Amino acid sequence: DAGVIQSPRHEVTEMGQEVTLRCKPISGHNSLFWYRQTMMRGLELLIYFNNNVPIDDSGMPEDRFSAKMPNASFSTLKIQPSEPRDSAVYFCASSLGTNTEAFFGQGTRLTVV
Amino acid sequence: DAKTTQPPSMDCAEGRAANLPCNHSTISGNEYVYWYRQIHSQGPQYIIHGLKNNETNEMASLIITEDRKSSTLILPHATLRDTAVYYCIVRVGSNSGYALNFGKGTSLLVTP
C-alpha cells in the first residue's frame, strides 16, 4: 500500500479564495483524521471520521472549515473563504479499528497570502 | 484523555540509549500510552503503545511504571536519524474510533 496520500503537497492561494485539501486513506482503514500544525499551536485535531461518519468536529476552528468523507477511500477538507491565519501544514491520518496505530500522510503545506 | 508532561528537549550521543520520560499522573485504568515521533517536515510516525506491561518492538521499548503514572521510551542505540520530536500521548480506546491529542513533545537531538 502507498500509505495515506494527500494532495496537493503545497498550495499557495490568495486570501478569500476557496481551498480544498484531499486525502486518500489506506485501503481498509475505517477511521480518518484531519490535523493542522503550526509553530504556535503545534498539532491540533480538527475532525475525525469513523466508518465515514464524522464523530468529533469540535476542533474545526470556525464555519469557514468543512470536511466530508463521501466514501471509505476519499475525504476533503475545505476552507472557504481562506485567510492568512489558515496558513499551516494540514495532515490526514487513517487507522484500522480501535487501539491501533494511526498512519499519517506527508501533509499539505498551505500558504494564504 | 489524561494530560502528559514531557521535557521540552534532550540530547543523546549517537550509539547510546536514548531514554525519553513522560509523566501521566492522571491516567485512568482504560487509557493507553502511545508514542509517536515527527521527523522534520514529515507526518508523525507511530512508535509503540502499551497499557500496563512493558512493550518492545523493532523500533523501541516502552517501560510503564507499576502505578502507570509515568513511562519511558527507550531507543536502545540512537542514530542521527532518530533526531525528531517525540510525543507521549494518553488516550482511551473506544468502539467509536479514537483521536490522538498531541502535546508539545520532546525534541531529541542525537549528536555524532
Coordinates of N, CA and C in Angstrom, one line a residue:
Chain A
D1 N 0.9 -1.2 0.0 CA 0.0 0.0 0.0 C 0.9 1.2 0.0
A2 N 0.4 2.3 -0.7 CA 1.2 3.5 -0.8 C 1.1 4.4 0.4
G3 N 0.3 4.0 1.4 CA 0.2 4.8 2.6 C -0.9 5.8 2.4
V4 N -1.1 6.7 3.3 CA -2.0 7.8 3.2 C -1.5 8.8 2.2
I5 N -2.4 9.1 1.2 CA -2.0 10.0 0.2 C -2.7 11.4 0.3
Q6 N -2.0 12.4 0.4 CA -2.6 13.8 0.4 C -2.2 14.6 -0.8
S7 N -3.2 15.4 -1.2 CA -2.9 16.3 -2.3 C -3.6 17.6 -2.1
P8 N -3.1 18.7 -2.6 CA -1.7 18.8 -3.1 C -0.7 18.8 -2.0
R9 N 0.6 18.7 -2.3 CA 1.6 18.8 -1.3 C 1.9 20.2 -0.8
H10 N 1.7 21.1 -1.7 CA 1.9 22.5 -1.4 C 0.7 23.3 -2.1
E11 N 0.2 24.3 -1.4 CA -0.8 25.1 -2.0 C -0.6 26.6 -1.6
V12 N -0.5 27.5 -2.5 CA -0.4 28.9 -2.3 C -1.7 29.5 -2.9
T13 N -2.4 30.3 -2.1 CA -3.6 30.9 -2.6 C -3.8 32.3 -2.0
E14 N -4.6 33.0 -2.6 CA -4.9 34.4 -2.1 C -6.0 34.4 -1.1
M15 N -5.9 35.3 -0.2 CA -7.0 35.5 0.8 C -8.4 35.6 0.1
G16 N -9.3 34.9 0.7 CA -10.7 34.9 0.2 C -11.0 33.8 -0.8
Q17 N -10.0 33.1 -1.3 CA -10.2 32.0 -2.2 C -10.6 30.8 -1.5
E18 N -11.3 29.9 -2.2 CA -11.6 28.6 -1.6 C -10.5 27.6 -1.8
V19 N -10.2 26.8 -0.8 CA -9.1 25.8 -0.8 C -9.7 24.5 -0.5
T20 N -9.3 23.5 -1.2 CA -9.8 22.1 -1.0 C -8.6 21.2 -0.9
L21 N -8.4 20.5 0.3 CA -7.4 19.6 0.5 C -8.0 18.2 0.4
R22 N -7.2 17.3 -0.1 CA -7.7 15.9 -0.4 C -6.9 14.9 0.3
C23 N -7.6 13.8 0.7 CA -6.9 12.7 1.4 C -7.5 11.3 0.9
K24 N -6.6 10.4 0.7 CA -6.9 9.0 0.4 C -6.4 8.2 1.5
P25 N -7.2 7.6 2.3 CA -6.7 6.8 3.4 C -6.2 5.5 2.9
I26 N -5.5 4.7 3.8 CA -5.1 3.4 3.5 C -6.3 2.5 3.3
S27 N -6.3 1.7 2.3 CA -7.4 0.8 2.0 C -7.7 -0.1 3.2
G28 N -9.0 -0.1 3.5 CA -9.4 -1.0 4.6 C -9.5 -0.3 6.0
H29 N -8.9 0.9 6.1 CA -8.9 1.6 7.3 C -10.3 2.3 7.5
N30 N -10.8 2.3 8.7 CA -12.2 2.8 8.9 C -12.2 4.1 9.7
S31 N -11.1 4.6 10.2 CA -11.0 5.9 10.9 C -10.1 6.8 10.1
L32 N -10.6 8.1 10.0 CA -9.8 9.1 9.3 C -9.8 10.4 10.1
F33 N -8.6 11.0 10.1 CA -8.4 12.2 11.0 C -7.8 13.3 10.2
W34 N -8.2 14.5 10.4 CA -7.6 15.7 9.9 C -6.9 16.5 11.0
Y35 N -5.6 16.8 10.9 CA -4.9 17.6 11.8 C -4.3 18.9 11.1
R36 N -4.0 19.9 11.9 CA -3.4 21.1 11.5 C -2.2 21.3 12.4
Q37 N -1.1 21.7 11.8 CA 0.1 22.0 12.6 C 0.7 23.4 12.2
T38 N 0.9 24.2 13.3 CA 1.6 25.5 13.2 C 2.6 25.5 14.3
M39 N 3.5 26.5 14.1 CA 4.6 26.6 15.1 C 4.0 27.1 16.5
M40 N 3.0 27.9 16.4 CA 2.4 28.4 17.6 C 1.6 27.4 18.4
R41 N 0.8 26.6 17.7 CA -0.2 25.8 18.3 C 0.1 24.3 18.2
G42 N 1.2 23.9 17.5 CA 1.5 22.5 17.4 C 0.5 21.8 16.6
L43 N 0.4 20.5 16.9 CA -0.6 19.6 16.1 C -1.9 19.7 16.8
E44 N -2.9 20.1 16.0 CA -4.3 20.2 16.5 C -5.2 19.2 15.7
L45 N -6.0 18.5 16.4 CA -7.0 17.7 15.8 C -8.2 18.6 15.3
L46 N -8.5 18.5 14.1 CA -9.6 19.3 13.5 C -10.9 18.5 13.6
I47 N -10.9 17.2 13.0 CA -12.1 16.4 12.9 C -11.7 15.0 12.7
Y48 N -12.5 14.0 13.1 CA -12.2 12.7 12.7 C -13.5 11.9 12.4
F49 N -13.4 11.0 11.5 CA -14.5 10.2 11.0 C -14.3 8.7 11.4
N50 N -15.4 8.0 11.6 CA -15.3 6.6 11.8 C -16.4 6.0 10.9
N51 N -16.0 5.1 10.0 CA -16.9 4.5 9.1 C -17.6 5.6 8.3
N52 N -16.9 6.6 7.8 CA -17.3 7.7 7.0 C -18.2 8.7 7.7
V53 N -18.5 8.5 9.0 CA -19.3 9.4 9.8 C -18.5 10.3 10.6
P54 N -18.8 11.6 10.6 CA -18.0 12.5 11.5 C -18.3 12.2 12.9
I55 N -17.3 12.0 13.8 CA -17.5 11.6 15.2 C -17.3 12.9 16.1
D56 N -16.3 13.6 15.8 CA -16.0 14.8 16.6 C -15.4 15.9 15.7
D57 N -16.1 17.0 15.6 CA -15.6 18.1 14.8 C -15.4 19.3 15.6
S58 N -15.2 19.1 16.9 CA -15.1 20.2 17.9 C -13.8 21.0 17.6
G59 N -12.8 20.4 16.9 CA -11.6 21.1 16.6 C -11.6 22.0 15.4
M60 N -12.7 21.9 14.6 CA -12.8 22.8 13.5 C -12.9 24.2 13.9
P61 N -12.0 25.1 13.5 CA -11.9 26.4 14.1 C -13.1 27.3 13.9
E62 N -13.8 27.2 12.7 CA -14.9 28.1 12.5 C -15.7 27.5 11.3
D63 N -16.8 28.2 11.0 CA -17.7 27.7 9.9 C -17.0 27.8 8.5
R64 N -15.9 28.5 8.4 CA -15.2 28.5 7.1 C -14.6 27.2 6.8
F65 N -14.5 26.3 7.8 CA -13.9 25.0 7.6 C -15.0 23.9 7.5
S66 N -14.9 23.0 6.5 CA -15.8 21.9 6.4 C -15.0 20.7 5.9
A67 N -15.5 19.5 6.4 CA -14.9 18.3 5.9 C -15.9 17.3 5.6
K68 N -15.6 16.5 4.5 CA -16.5 15.5 4.1 C -15.8 14.2 3.9
M69 N -16.5 13.1 4.0 CA -16.0 11.8 3.6 C -17.1 11.0 2.9
P70 N -17.2 11.2 1.6 CA -18.3 10.6 0.8 C -18.2 9.1 0.7
N71 N -17.0 8.6 0.8 CA -16.8 7.1 0.8 C -15.6 6.8 1.6
A72 N -15.3 5.5 1.7 CA -14.3 5.0 2.5 C -12.9 5.3 2.0
S73 N -12.8 5.7 0.8 CA -11.5 5.9 0.2 C -11.1 7.4 -0.1
F74 N -11.9 8.3 0.4 CA -11.7 9.7 0.0 C -12.3 10.7 1.0
S75 N -11.5 11.7 1.3 CA -12.0 12.8 2.2 C -11.5 14.1 1.8
T76 N -12.2 15.2 2.0 CA -11.8 16.5 1.7 C -11.9 17.4 2.9
L77 N -11.0 18.4 2.9 CA -11.1 19.5 3.9 C -11.2 20.8 3.1
K78 N -12.2 21.5 3.3 CA -12.4 22.7 2.5 C -12.4 24.0 3.4
I79 N -11.7 25.0 3.0 CA -11.7 26.3 3.7 C -12.3 27.3 2.7
Q80 N -13.3 28.0 3.1 CA -14.0 29.0 2.2 C -14.6 30.0 3.1
P81 N -14.2 31.3 3.0 CA -13.0 31.8 2.3 C -11.8 31.6 3.2
S82 N -10.6 31.5 2.5 CA -9.4 31.3 3.2 C -8.8 32.6 3.8
E83 N -8.1 32.5 4.8 CA -7.5 33.7 5.5 C -6.0 33.4 5.7
P84 N -5.2 34.5 5.8 CA -3.7 34.2 6.1 C -3.5 33.4 7.3
R85 N -4.3 33.5 8.4 CA -4.1 32.7 9.6 C -4.4 31.2 9.4
D86 N -4.9 30.9 8.3 CA -5.1 29.4 8.0 C -3.8 28.8 7.5
S87 N -2.8 29.6 7.2 CA -1.5 29.0 6.8 C -1.0 28.0 7.8
A88 N -0.7 26.8 7.3 CA -0.3 25.7 8.2 C 0.0 24.5 7.4
V89 N 0.5 23.5 8.0 CA 0.6 22.2 7.4 C -0.6 21.3 7.9
Y90 N -1.4 20.8 6.9 CA -2.5 20.0 7.2 C -2.2 18.5 7.0
F91 N -2.4 17.7 8.0 CA -2.1 16.3 7.9 C -3.5 15.5 8.0
C92 N -3.5 14.5 7.2 CA -4.5 13.5 7.2 C -3.9 12.2 7.7
A93 N -4.7 11.4 8.5 CA -4.2 10.1 9.1 C -5.4 9.1 9.0
S94 N -5.0 7.9 8.9 CA -6.1 6.8 9.0 C -5.6 5.7 9.9
S95 N -6.6 4.9 10.4 CA -6.3 3.8 11.2 C -7.4 2.7 11.0
L96 N -7.0 1.5 11.5 CA -8.0 0.4 11.4 C -8.4 0.1 12.8
G97 N -9.7 0.3 13.0 CA -10.2 -0.1 14.3 C -9.7 0.8 15.5
T98 N -9.9 0.3 16.7 CA -9.5 1.0 17.9 C -8.2 0.4 18.4
N99 N -7.5 1.2 19.2 CA -6.3 0.8 19.8 C -5.2 0.3 18.8
T100 N -5.3 0.9 17.6 CA -4.2 0.6 16.6 C -3.5 1.9 16.2
E101 N -2.4 1.7 15.6 CA -1.7 2.9 15.2 C -2.3 3.7 14.1
A102 N -2.1 5.0 14.1 CA -2.6 5.8 13.0 C -1.4 6.1 12.1
F103 N -1.7 6.1 10.8 CA -0.7 6.3 9.8 C -1.0 7.7 9.2
F104 N 0.0 8.5 9.2 CA -0.1 9.9 8.7 C 0.4 10.1 7.2
G105 N -0.3 11.0 6.5 CA 0.2 11.3 5.2 C 1.4 12.3 5.3
Q106 N 1.9 12.8 4.2 CA 3.0 13.7 4.2 C 2.6 15.1 4.4
G107 N 1.3 15.4 4.4 CA 0.8 16.7 4.7 C 0.7 17.6 3.5
T108 N -0.1 18.6 3.6 CA -0.3 19.7 2.6 C 0.1 21.0 3.3
R109 N 1.1 21.6 2.7 CA 1.6 22.9 3.3 C 0.8 24.0 2.6
L110 N -0.1 24.7 3.3 CA -1.0 25.7 2.8 C -0.4 27.1 3.2
T111 N -0.3 27.9 2.2 CA 0.1 29.3 2.4 C -1.0 30.2 1.8
V112 N -1.6 31.1 2.7 CA -2.6 32.0 2.2 C -2.0 33.4 2.3
V113 N -1.9 34.1 1.2 CA -1.3 35.4 1.1 C -2.4 36.5 0.9
Chain B
D1 N -9.1 12.7 27.8 CA -7.9 12.0 28.0 C -6.9 12.7 29.0
A2 N -6.1 11.9 29.6 CA -5.2 12.4 30.6 C -4.1 13.3 30.0
K3 N -3.6 14.2 30.7 CA -2.6 15.1 30.3 C -1.2 14.5 30.5
T4 N -0.3 14.8 29.6 CA 1.1 14.3 29.7 C 2.0 15.4 29.9
T5 N 3.2 15.1 30.5 CA 4.2 16.1 30.7 C 5.5 15.5 30.2
Q6 N 6.2 16.2 29.3 CA 7.5 15.8 28.8 C 8.5 16.9 28.8
P7 N 9.8 16.6 29.0 CA 10.8 17.6 28.9 C 10.8 18.2 27.5
P8 N 11.0 19.5 27.3 CA 11.0 20.1 26.0 C 12.1 19.6 25.1
S9 N 13.3 19.3 25.6 CA 14.4 18.9 24.8 C 15.3 18.0 25.5
M10 N 16.0 17.1 24.7 CA 17.0 16.2 25.3 C 18.1 16.0 24.2
D11 N 19.3 15.7 24.7 CA 20.4 15.4 23.8 C 20.8 13.9 24.0
C12 N 21.4 13.3 23.0 CA 21.8 11.9 23.2 C 23.0 11.7 22.2
A13 N 24.0 11.0 22.6 CA 25.1 10.7 21.7 C 24.8 9.5 20.9
E14 N 25.2 9.6 19.6 CA 25.0 8.5 18.7 C 25.5 7.2 19.2
G15 N 24.7 6.1 19.1 CA 25.1 4.8 19.6 C 24.7 4.5 21.1
R16 N 24.4 5.6 21.8 CA 23.9 5.4 23.2 C 22.4 5.2 23.2
A17 N 21.9 4.8 24.3 CA 20.5 4.6 24.5 C 19.9 6.0 24.8
A18 N 18.8 6.3 24.2 CA 18.0 7.5 24.5 C 16.8 7.1 25.3
N19 N 16.7 7.7 26.5 CA 15.6 7.4 27.4 C 14.7 8.7 27.5
L20 N 13.5 8.6 27.0 CA 12.6 9.7 27.0 C 11.5 9.5 28.0
P21 N 11.5 10.4 29.0 CA 10.5 10.2 30.1 C 9.1 10.9 29.7
C22 N 8.1 10.4 30.4 CA 6.7 11.0 30.2 C 6.0 10.8 31.5
N23 N 5.4 11.9 32.0 CA 4.5 11.8 33.2 C 3.1 11.9 32.8
H24 N 2.3 11.0 33.3 CA 0.8 11.0 33.1 C 0.2 10.6 34.4
S25 N 0.3 11.4 35.4 CA -0.2 11.0 36.7 C -1.7 10.9 36.9
T26 N -2.5 11.5 35.9 CA -3.9 11.4 36.0 C -4.5 10.3 35.1
I27 N -3.6 9.4 34.6 CA -4.1 8.3 33.7 C -5.1 7.5 34.3
S28 N -6.1 7.1 33.5 CA -7.2 6.2 34.0 C -6.9 4.8 33.6
G29 N -7.6 3.8 34.3 CA -7.3 2.4 34.1 C -7.5 1.9 32.6
N30 N -8.4 2.6 31.9 CA -8.6 2.2 30.5 C -7.9 3.0 29.4
E31 N -6.9 3.8 29.9 CA -6.2 4.6 28.9 C -4.8 4.0 28.6
Y32 N -4.5 4.1 27.3 CA -3.2 3.5 26.8 C -2.2 4.6 26.7
V33 N -0.9 4.3 26.7 CA 0.2 5.2 26.5 C 0.7 4.9 25.1
Y34 N 0.7 6.0 24.3 CA 1.2 5.9 22.9 C 2.4 6.8 22.7
W35 N 3.3 6.4 21.9 CA 4.4 7.2 21.5 C 4.5 7.4 20.0
Y36 N 4.6 8.6 19.5 CA 4.8 8.9 18.1 C 6.0 9.8 18.0
R37 N 6.6 9.9 16.8 CA 7.7 10.9 16.6 C 7.4 11.6 15.3
Q38 N 8.0 12.7 15.2 CA 7.9 13.5 13.9 C 9.2 14.0 13.6
I39 N 9.7 13.5 12.4 CA 11.0 14.0 11.9 C 10.6 15.2 11.0
H40 N 11.5 16.1 11.0 CA 11.3 17.4 10.4 C 10.6 17.3 9.0
S41 N 9.5 18.1 8.9 CA 8.7 18.2 7.6 C 8.0 16.9 7.2
Q42 N 8.0 15.9 8.1 CA 7.2 14.7 7.8 C 6.0 14.6 8.7
G43 N 5.1 13.7 8.3 CA 4.0 13.4 9.2 C 4.4 12.6 10.4
P44 N 3.7 12.6 11.5 CA 4.0 11.8 12.7 C 4.1 10.3 12.4
Q45 N 4.9 9.6 13.1 CA 5.1 8.2 12.8 C 4.9 7.5 14.1
Y46 N 4.1 6.4 14.1 CA 3.9 5.6 15.3 C 5.1 4.9 15.7
I47 N 5.3 4.8 17.0 CA 6.5 4.0 17.5 C 6.0 2.8 18.3
I48 N 5.2 3.0 19.3 CA 4.9 1.9 20.2 C 3.7 2.3 21.1
H49 N 3.0 1.4 21.7 CA 2.0 1.7 22.7 C 1.8 0.6 23.7
G50 N 1.3 0.9 24.8 CA 1.1 -0.1 25.9 C 0.0 0.3 26.9
L51 N -0.5 -0.7 27.6 CA -1.5 -0.4 28.7 C -0.9 -0.5 30.1
K52 N -0.3 -1.7 30.4 CA 0.2 -2.0 31.7 C 1.6 -2.5 31.6
N53 N 1.8 -3.5 30.7 CA 3.0 -4.2 30.6 C 4.0 -3.5 29.8
N54 N 5.3 -3.8 30.0 CA 6.3 -3.2 29.1 C 6.2 -3.8 27.7
E55 N 6.5 -3.0 26.8 CA 6.4 -3.5 25.4 C 7.7 -3.2 24.6
T56 N 8.0 -4.0 23.7 CA 9.2 -3.9 22.8 C 8.9 -4.2 21.4
N57 N 9.4 -3.4 20.5 CA 9.3 -3.8 19.1 C 10.6 -3.4 18.4
E58 N 10.6 -3.5 17.1 CA 11.9 -3.3 16.4 C 12.4 -1.8 16.5
M59 N 11.6 -0.9 16.9 CA 12.0 0.5 17.0 C 12.4 0.9 18.4
A60 N 11.7 0.4 19.4 CA 11.9 0.9 20.7 C 11.3 0.0 21.8
S61 N 11.6 0.4 23.1 CA 11.0 -0.3 24.2 C 10.2 0.7 25.0
L62 N 9.1 0.3 25.6 CA 8.2 1.2 26.4 C 8.2 0.6 27.8
I63 N 8.6 1.3 28.8 CA 8.6 0.9 30.2 C 7.5 1.7 30.9
I64 N 6.5 1.1 31.4 CA 5.5 1.7 32.2 C 5.6 1.4 33.6
T65 N 5.6 2.4 34.5 CA 5.7 2.1 35.9 C 4.5 1.3 36.4
E66 N 4.7 0.7 37.6 CA 3.6 -0.2 38.1 C 2.3 0.6 38.4
D67 N 2.5 1.8 38.9 CA 1.3 2.7 39.1 C 0.8 3.4 37.9
R68 N 1.5 3.2 36.8 CA 1.1 3.7 35.5 C 1.1 5.2 35.4
K69 N 1.7 5.9 36.3 CA 1.7 7.3 36.3 C 2.9 7.9 35.5
S70 N 3.8 7.1 35.1 CA 4.8 7.6 34.2 C 5.3 6.4 33.3
S71 N 6.0 6.8 32.2 CA 6.6 5.8 31.3 C 7.9 6.4 30.7
T72 N 8.6 5.5 30.1 CA 9.9 5.9 29.5 C 10.0 5.2 28.1
L73 N 10.3 5.9 27.1 CA 10.5 5.4 25.8 C 12.0 5.2 25.7
I74 N 12.5 4.0 25.3 CA 13.9 3.7 25.2 C 14.2 3.4 23.7
L75 N 15.1 4.2 23.1 CA 15.7 3.9 21.8 C 17.1 3.3 22.1
P76 N 17.3 2.0 22.0 CA 18.4 1.3 22.5 C 19.8 1.8 22.0
H77 N 19.8 2.1 20.7 CA 21.1 2.6 20.1 C 20.7 3.7 19.1
A78 N 20.7 4.9 19.7 CA 20.2 6.1 18.9 C 21.2 6.3 17.7
T79 N 20.5 6.7 16.6 CA 21.3 7.1 15.4 C 20.9 8.5 15.1
L80 N 21.6 9.2 14.2 CA 21.4 10.5 13.8 C 20.0 10.7 13.2
R81 N 19.5 9.6 12.6 CA 18.1 9.6 12.0 C 17.0 9.6 13.0
D82 N 17.4 9.4 14.3 CA 16.4 9.4 15.4 C 16.1 10.8 15.9
T83 N 16.9 11.8 15.4 CA 16.6 13.2 15.7 C 15.2 13.5 15.3
A84 N 14.4 13.9 16.2 CA 12.9 14.2 15.9 C 12.3 14.7 17.2
V85 N 11.0 15.1 17.0 CA 10.2 15.4 18.2 C 9.4 14.2 18.6
Y86 N 9.4 13.8 19.8 CA 8.8 12.6 20.3 C 7.6 13.0 21.2
Y87 N 6.4 12.4 20.9 CA 5.2 12.7 21.5 C 4.7 11.5 22.4
C88 N 4.4 11.8 23.6 CA 3.8 10.8 24.5 C 2.3 11.2 24.6
I89 N 1.5 10.2 24.3 CA 0.0 10.5 24.3 C -0.7 9.5 25.1
V90 N -1.7 9.9 25.8 CA -2.5 9.0 26.6 C -3.9 9.1 26.0
R91 N -4.5 8.0 25.7 CA -5.9 8.0 25.1 C -6.7 6.8 25.5
V92 N -8.0 7.0 25.4 CA -8.9 5.9 25.7 C -9.3 5.2 24.4
G93 N -9.3 3.9 24.4 CA -9.8 3.2 23.3 C -11.4 3.2 23.4
S94 N -12.0 3.2 22.3 CA -13.5 3.2 22.3 C -13.9 2.6 21.0
N95 N -15.2 2.1 20.9 CA -15.7 1.5 19.7 C -16.0 2.5 18.7
S96 N -16.0 3.7 19.0 CA -16.2 4.8 18.0 C -15.0 5.3 17.4
G97 N -13.9 4.6 17.5 CA -12.7 5.1 17.0 C -12.1 6.0 18.0
Y98 N -11.0 6.6 17.7 CA -10.3 7.4 18.7 C -9.5 8.6 18.0
A99 N -9.1 9.5 18.8 CA -8.3 10.6 18.2 C -7.1 10.8 19.1
L100 N -5.9 11.1 18.6 CA -4.7 11.4 19.3 C -4.6 12.9 19.6
N101 N -4.4 13.2 20.8 CA -4.2 14.7 21.1 C -2.7 14.9 21.4
F102 N -2.1 15.5 20.5 CA -0.6 15.7 20.6 C -0.3 16.9 21.5
G103 N 0.6 16.8 22.4 CA 1.1 18.0 23.2 C 2.3 18.6 22.5
K104 N 3.2 19.1 23.2 CA 4.4 19.8 22.6 C 5.6 18.8 22.4
G105 N 5.6 17.7 23.1 CA 6.6 16.6 22.9 C 8.0 17.0 23.4
T106 N 8.9 16.1 23.1 CA 10.3 16.3 23.5 C 11.1 16.3 22.2
S107 N 11.9 17.4 22.0 CA 12.8 17.4 20.8 C 14.1 16.7 21.2
L108 N 14.3 15.6 20.5 CA 15.5 14.8 20.8 C 16.5 15.1 19.7
L109 N 17.7 15.5 20.1 CA 18.8 15.7 19.2 C 19.9 14.7 19.5
V110 N 20.2 13.9 18.4 CA 21.2 12.9 18.5 C 22.5 13.4 17.8
T111 N 23.5 13.4 18.6 CA 24.8 14.1 18.1 C 25.8 13.0 17.8
P112 N 26.7 13.4 16.8 CA 27.8 12.4 16.4 C 28.8 12.2 17.6

